CSV table of C-alpha atoms in Angstrom, one decimal:
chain,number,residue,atom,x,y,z
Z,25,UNK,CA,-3.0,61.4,25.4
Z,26,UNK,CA,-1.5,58.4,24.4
Z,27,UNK,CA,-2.2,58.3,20.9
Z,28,UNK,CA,-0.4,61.7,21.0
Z,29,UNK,CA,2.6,59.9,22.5
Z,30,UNK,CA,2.6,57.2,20.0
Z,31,UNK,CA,2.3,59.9,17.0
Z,32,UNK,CA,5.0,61.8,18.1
Z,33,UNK,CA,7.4,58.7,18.6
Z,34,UNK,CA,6.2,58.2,15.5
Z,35,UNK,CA,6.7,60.8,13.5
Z,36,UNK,CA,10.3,60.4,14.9
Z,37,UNK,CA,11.1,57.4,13.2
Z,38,UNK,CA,9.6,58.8,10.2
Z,39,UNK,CA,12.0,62.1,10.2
Z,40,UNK,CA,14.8,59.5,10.9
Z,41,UNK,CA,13.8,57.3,7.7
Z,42,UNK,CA,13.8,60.5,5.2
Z,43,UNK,CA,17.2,61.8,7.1
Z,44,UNK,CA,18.6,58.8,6.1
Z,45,UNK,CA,17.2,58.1,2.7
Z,46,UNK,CA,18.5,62.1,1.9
Z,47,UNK,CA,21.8,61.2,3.3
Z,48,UNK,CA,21.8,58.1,1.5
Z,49,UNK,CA,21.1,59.7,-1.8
Z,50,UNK,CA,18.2,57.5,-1.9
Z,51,UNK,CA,15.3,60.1,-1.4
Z,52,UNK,CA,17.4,63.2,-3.2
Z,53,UNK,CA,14.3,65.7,-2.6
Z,54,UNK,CA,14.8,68.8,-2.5
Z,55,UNK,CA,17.9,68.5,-5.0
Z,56,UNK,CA,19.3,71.0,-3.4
Z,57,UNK,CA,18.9,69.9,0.0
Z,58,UNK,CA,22.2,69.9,3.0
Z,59,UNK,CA,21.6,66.6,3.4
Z,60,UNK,CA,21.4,64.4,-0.1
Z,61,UNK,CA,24.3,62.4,-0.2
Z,62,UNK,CA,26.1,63.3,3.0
Z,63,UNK,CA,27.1,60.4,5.1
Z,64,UNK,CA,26.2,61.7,8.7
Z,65,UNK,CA,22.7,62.5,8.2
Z,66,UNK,CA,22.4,58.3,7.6
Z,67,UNK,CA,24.1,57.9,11.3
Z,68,UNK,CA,21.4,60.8,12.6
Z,69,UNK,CA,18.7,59.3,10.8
Z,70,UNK,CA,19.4,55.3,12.1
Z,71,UNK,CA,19.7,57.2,15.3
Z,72,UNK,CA,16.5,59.0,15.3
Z,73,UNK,CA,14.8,55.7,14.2
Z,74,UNK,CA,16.2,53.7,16.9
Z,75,UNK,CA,15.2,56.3,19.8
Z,76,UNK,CA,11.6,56.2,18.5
Z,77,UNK,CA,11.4,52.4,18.1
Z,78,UNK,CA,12.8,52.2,21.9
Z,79,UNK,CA,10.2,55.0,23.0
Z,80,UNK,CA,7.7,53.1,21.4
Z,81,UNK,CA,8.5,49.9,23.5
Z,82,UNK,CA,8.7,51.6,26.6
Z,83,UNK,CA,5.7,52.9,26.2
Z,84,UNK,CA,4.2,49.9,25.6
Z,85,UNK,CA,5.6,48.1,28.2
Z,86,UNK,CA,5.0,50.8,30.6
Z,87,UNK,CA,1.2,51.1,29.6
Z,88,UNK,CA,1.3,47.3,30.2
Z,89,UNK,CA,2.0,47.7,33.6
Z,90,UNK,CA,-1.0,49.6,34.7
């Protein structure tokens, strides 16, 4: 179960990585993509990645604990 919890968490900061490499223009794939070079999906993406990174320590810490 926990190695589950740690994929999903992630796979989080993985989707938040490529939203903010398409909204930085960086990773422009599909060309014709929403998101390639608009600014918000780089505040969404930084976003997603910290949530994940903070999941990830929690999770940690509370599997510590035990």
């Amino acid at each position: 179960m926990l190695k589950l919890v740690y994929g999903l968490e992630g796979l989080l900061v993985l989707a938040g990585l490529i939203w903010m490499g398409q909204g930085s223009g960086y990773f422009p794939y599909p060309a014709e993509s929403f998101m390639t070079d608009q600014t918000p999906w780089i505040y969404w993406g930084a976003l997603a990645v910290a949530v994940g990174l903070i999941l990830i320590v929690l999770t940690k810490s509370l599997r510590g604990r035990r």
